Structure formats: structure tokens, C-alpha cells
Short mmCIF file of C-alpha atoms in Angstrom, two decimals:
data_model
loop_
_atom_site.label_atom_id
_atom_site.label_comp_id
_atom_site.label_asym_id
_atom_site.label_seq_id
_atom_site.Cartn_x
_atom_site.Cartn_y
_atom_site.Cartn_z
CA UNK A 1 0.00 0.00 0.00
CA UNK A 2 2.87 2.36 0.77
CA UNK A 3 4.27 1.76 -2.72
CA UNK A 4 0.92 2.55 -4.30
CA UNK A 5 0.52 5.79 -2.36
CA UNK A 6 4.12 6.76 -3.09
CA UNK A 7 3.60 6.41 -6.85
CA UNK A 8 0.55 8.69 -6.92
CA UNK A 9 2.40 11.99 -6.69
CA UNK A 10 0.87 15.19 -8.06
CA UNK A 11 2.97 14.96 -11.22
CA UNK A 12 1.95 11.33 -11.69
CA UNK A 13 -1.73 12.15 -11.28
CA UNK A 14 -1.42 14.99 -13.82
CA UNK A 15 0.13 12.51 -16.23
CA UNK A 16 -2.93 10.23 -16.19
CA UNK A 17 -5.26 12.40 -18.36
CA UNK A 18 -2.44 12.82 -20.89
CA UNK A 19 -2.02 9.05 -21.08
CA UNK A 20 -5.77 8.55 -21.40
CA UNK A 21 -5.93 11.10 -24.23
CA UNK A 22 -3.12 9.34 -26.11
CA UNK A 23 -4.91 6.00 -25.71
CA UNK A 24 -8.24 7.34 -26.91
CA UNK A 25 -6.86 9.24 -29.91
CA UNK A 26 -4.64 6.37 -31.08
CA UNK A 27 -7.32 3.76 -30.43
CA UNK A 28 -10.06 5.63 -32.23
CA UNK A 29 -7.77 6.37 -35.19
CA UNK A 30 -6.96 2.68 -35.58
CA UNK A 31 -10.65 1.82 -35.23
CA UNK A 32 -11.64 4.29 -37.95
CA UNK A 33 -8.96 2.92 -40.27
CA UNK A 34 -10.15 -0.66 -39.55
CA UNK A 35 -6.58 -1.77 -38.85
CA UNK A 36 -6.47 -5.22 -37.18
CA UNK A 37 -4.46 -4.00 -34.18
CA UNK A 38 -5.34 -1.75 -31.24
CA UNK A 39 -2.58 0.71 -30.26
CA UNK A 40 -4.88 1.88 -27.45
CA UNK A 41 -2.36 1.30 -24.68
CA UNK A 42 0.49 3.54 -25.81
CA UNK A 43 -0.50 6.21 -23.27
CA UNK A 44 -0.81 3.59 -20.53
CA UNK A 45 2.71 2.37 -21.27
CA UNK A 46 4.19 5.88 -21.28
CA UNK A 47 2.59 6.62 -17.91
CA UNK A 48 3.67 3.27 -16.47
CA UNK A 49 7.25 3.83 -17.61
CA UNK A 50 7.39 7.27 -16.00
CA UNK A 51 5.10 7.01 -12.97
CA UNK A 52 5.05 3.32 -12.06
CA UNK A 53 2.77 0.28 -12.33
CA UNK A 54 -0.16 1.50 -10.25
CA UNK A 55 -0.47 4.82 -12.03
CA UNK A 56 -0.19 2.90 -15.30
CA UNK A 57 -3.00 0.57 -14.19
CA UNK A 58 -5.19 3.56 -13.31
CA UNK A 59 -4.53 5.06 -16.74
CA UNK A 60 -5.47 1.81 -18.44
CA UNK A 61 -8.66 1.46 -16.40
CA UNK A 62 -9.82 5.03 -16.93
CA UNK A 63 -9.07 4.73 -20.65
CA UNK A 64 -11.39 1.73 -20.93
CA UNK A 65 -14.13 3.73 -19.21
CA UNK A 66 -13.82 6.35 -21.95
CA UNK A 67 -13.78 3.71 -24.69
CA UNK A 68 -16.81 2.12 -23.05
CA UNK A 69 -18.87 5.27 -23.64
CA UNK A 70 -18.65 4.64 -27.40
CA UNK A 71 -18.27 0.86 -27.33
CA UNK A 72 -19.51 -0.95 -24.18
CA UNK A 73 -17.70 -4.14 -25.21
CA UNK A 74 -14.42 -2.38 -24.35
CA UNK A 75 -15.31 -2.42 -20.65
CA UNK A 76 -14.87 -6.19 -20.54
CA UNK A 77 -11.22 -5.75 -21.49
CA UNK A 78 -10.43 -3.35 -18.68
CA UNK A 79 -8.42 -6.07 -16.84
CA UNK A 80 -6.16 -6.39 -19.91
CA UNK A 81 -5.38 -2.66 -19.98
CA UNK A 82 -4.79 -2.47 -16.24
CA UNK A 83 -2.58 -5.56 -16.28
CA UNK A 84 -0.52 -4.09 -19.13
CA UNK A 85 0.07 -0.94 -17.09
CA UNK A 86 1.17 -2.99 -14.07
CA UNK A 87 3.50 -5.24 -16.07
CA UNK A 88 5.14 -2.38 -17.98
CA UNK A 89 5.54 -0.38 -14.77
CA UNK A 90 7.11 -3.25 -12.85
CA UNK A 91 9.49 -4.07 -15.69
CA UNK A 92 10.34 -0.39 -16.15
CA UNK A 93 11.38 -0.18 -12.50
CA UNK A 94 13.78 -3.06 -13.23
CA UNK A 95 15.32 -1.13 -16.10
CA UNK A 96 13.58 -3.14 -18.83
CA UNK A 97 12.46 -0.11 -20.86
CA UNK A 98 15.79 1.65 -21.34
CA UNK A 99 17.34 -0.32 -24.21
CA UNK A 100 15.98 -1.67 -27.49
CA UNK A 101 16.46 -5.36 -26.69
CA UNK A 102 14.96 -4.92 -23.24
CA UNK A 103 11.98 -3.08 -24.69
CA UNK A 104 11.46 -5.99 -27.10
CA UNK A 105 11.46 -8.48 -24.23
CA UNK A 106 9.04 -6.26 -22.30
CA UNK A 107 6.72 -6.17 -25.31
CA UNK A 108 6.65 -9.97 -25.51
CA UNK A 109 5.93 -10.29 -21.79
CA UNK A 110 3.09 -7.77 -21.98
CA UNK A 111 1.71 -9.64 -25.01
CA UNK A 112 1.75 -12.96 -23.12
CA UNK A 113 -0.12 -11.41 -20.19
CA UNK A 114 -2.63 -9.83 -22.57
CA UNK A 115 -3.19 -13.15 -24.35
CA UNK A 116 -3.77 -15.02 -21.08
CA UNK A 117 -6.36 -12.47 -19.90
CA UNK A 118 -8.01 -11.46 -23.18
CA UNK A 119 -8.54 -14.95 -24.63
CA UNK A 120 -11.05 -16.25 -22.04
CA UNK A 121 -12.84 -12.88 -22.04
CA UNK A 122 -13.18 -12.94 -25.83
CA UNK A 123 -14.54 -16.49 -25.85
CA UNK A 124 -16.68 -16.58 -22.70
CA UNK A 125 -18.15 -13.07 -22.95
CA UNK A 126 -18.29 -12.51 -26.71
CA UNK A 127 -18.25 -16.01 -28.17
CA UNK A 128 -14.93 -15.44 -29.93
CA UNK A 129 -15.68 -12.13 -31.71
CA UNK A 130 -15.43 -8.80 -29.89
CA UNK A 131 -16.17 -6.52 -32.83
CA UNK A 132 -12.60 -5.47 -33.65
CA UNK A 133 -10.71 -5.64 -36.94
CA UNK A 134 -8.77 -8.65 -35.68
CA UNK A 135 -11.95 -10.77 -35.71
CA UNK A 136 -11.26 -11.41 -39.41
CA UNK A 137 -8.21 -13.47 -38.38
CA UNK A 138 -10.37 -15.57 -36.08
CA UNK A 139 -12.95 -16.11 -38.82
CA UNK A 140 -10.29 -17.34 -41.26
CA UNK A 141 -8.88 -19.79 -38.72
CA UNK A 142 -12.36 -21.05 -37.82
CA UNK A 143 -13.10 -21.56 -41.51
CA UNK A 144 -10.08 -23.85 -41.70
CA UNK A 145 -11.78 -26.21 -39.25
CA UNK A 146 -10.08 -25.18 -36.01
CA UNK A 147 -11.91 -25.05 -32.69
CA UNK A 148 -12.87 -21.68 -31.17
CA UNK A 149 -10.19 -21.74 -28.46
CA UNK A 150 -7.47 -22.59 -30.99
CA UNK A 151 -8.71 -19.90 -33.37
CA UNK A 152 -8.85 -17.13 -30.73
CA UNK A 153 -5.51 -18.07 -29.13
CA UNK A 154 -3.82 -18.11 -32.56
CA UNK A 155 -5.33 -14.74 -33.44
CA UNK A 156 -4.26 -13.29 -30.09
CA UNK A 157 -0.70 -14.56 -30.46
CA UNK A 158 -0.25 -12.76 -33.76
CA UNK A 159 -2.28 -9.62 -33.07
CA UNK A 160 -1.36 -9.03 -29.42
CA UNK A 161 2.34 -9.67 -29.99
CA UNK A 162 2.53 -7.21 -32.88
CA UNK A 163 0.31 -4.67 -31.12
CA UNK A 164 2.08 -4.70 -27.75
CA UNK A 165 5.60 -4.70 -29.18
CA UNK A 166 4.77 -1.82 -31.54
CA UNK A 167 3.02 0.06 -28.72
CA UNK A 168 5.92 -0.30 -26.27
CA UNK A 169 8.40 0.82 -28.93
CA UNK A 170 6.34 3.94 -29.65
CA UNK A 171 6.15 4.62 -25.91
CA UNK A 172 9.89 4.07 -25.57
CA UNK A 173 10.77 6.54 -28.33
CA UNK A 174 8.35 9.13 -26.90
CA UNK A 175 9.92 8.88 -23.45
CA UNK A 176 13.42 8.96 -24.93
CA UNK A 177 12.64 12.30 -26.60
CA UNK A 178 11.51 13.90 -23.34
CA UNK A 179 13.80 16.49 -21.77
CA UNK A 180 15.80 15.67 -18.68
CA UNK A 181 14.07 18.55 -16.91
CA UNK A 182 10.67 16.94 -17.45
CA UNK A 183 11.89 13.43 -16.69
CA UNK A 184 13.38 14.60 -13.40
CA UNK A 185 9.87 15.49 -12.19
CA UNK A 186 8.50 11.97 -12.76
CA UNK A 187 8.73 9.09 -10.30
CA UNK A 188 11.01 6.96 -12.45
CA UNK A 189 12.31 9.53 -14.89
CA UNK A 190 15.79 9.13 -13.42
CA UNK A 191 16.06 5.72 -15.13
CA UNK A 192 15.97 7.38 -18.53
CA UNK A 193 18.16 10.30 -17.47
CA UNK A 194 20.80 7.83 -16.27
CA UNK A 195 20.53 5.90 -19.51
CA UNK A 196 21.03 9.09 -21.56
CA UNK A 197 24.02 10.09 -19.44
CA UNK A 198 25.60 6.65 -19.79
CA UNK A 199 25.26 6.83 -23.57
CA UNK A 200 26.79 10.33 -23.61
CA UNK A 201 29.69 9.18 -21.42
CA UNK A 202 30.39 6.28 -23.77
CA UNK A 203 30.45 8.66 -26.74
CA UNK A 204 32.87 10.96 -24.94
CA UNK A 205 35.02 8.07 -23.86
#
């Protein structure tokens, strides 16, 4: 509980609406373009990287509430968004979002967590189709004679892996472009400041 309270600083709380806005804008853009990925957790990941897992989880949860206003089916996937924020935040605190290869590993881990949570929700609540562009993948696999669980899991492996890895890379490059002055005000901004300084020292050396 102390860790949760410690993460919710004023600067962290102010970061939440920014993260929510990024999620909503990116998610709605992808939805309008009918692209079979989501990209609606980029803001959650940015917040989790800077402010910690619990602030990231709050950002993911609030984002789903906003999505739910336009599409109530999104509310069922709130656990996925919150879990992504927690996982990214915990891994970020371990330094897993400061280098390209580490970011890649983080993306795969987030994807695995998303698959484990989203698959039973998709099947048990929506019968295998949740109304997203990725449902076309499921339909193709079902048409090949596969069972519903196999079809949804296969779809999730491809879609979630691509989506989460792309999302975490976008979040990583956004954070990397932030000024040291801004990063210094965030809970875990020092991780990225230290990483920048280490790279500069290597160049000088």
C-alpha cells in the first residue's frame, strides 16, 4: 500500500489524463482505419514507464471507461489494460524499458499477459468475436476447421504480440525524446536520465 501511495504523486496524477488522451486518440484512429491492431495502450505504457505500475494501471482502467462510452464491449477488457500498465511499470522499474532489446522483451511479456487475460474474455463473454478488426483473423482460422479456443488463441498470439511490441516501442521513443528537466519530475524519470548520461559518457570516452 505504501508503494501505491508513493507512486501517486501530483505529477503522476497529472500525467494520467495525458495518457488517457493518447490511448483514446490512437485507439479511435486505428478503429476508424479498420486496422487489425489496437494501439490503445500507448499512453498507458508511457505513464507506467514514467510514474510506475499502479499509475499505469489507473490510466489503463480510466481509458477503458472512456472507450466504453462509445463501445460498451471495451469495458470487458479493462483487466487487460490495467494488467498491461502494471506489467510495464514493474518491468520499467527493473530497467527493462531503457534499451531496445529490453523493450522488445518487455513487449513480448506484456503480449503474453494480454493473451492469457483477453482470450477467455473474448470467448466466454463474446463467443470469440469482440467486434474489432482482428476478428477477421479468427474467422479465417475457424473456416479452416479449427476449434474456437485454438482460433482465438492463434489470433491473439499474432495480433497481441505485434500490437504490444509496436506500442511499447512507440512509448519508448516518446519517453526517450523527453527532456531531462521533465523526466526529473517523474517518479522513475531518473532511469531514462541515467541511460542518456551513460550513452553520452560512452560517446565521450
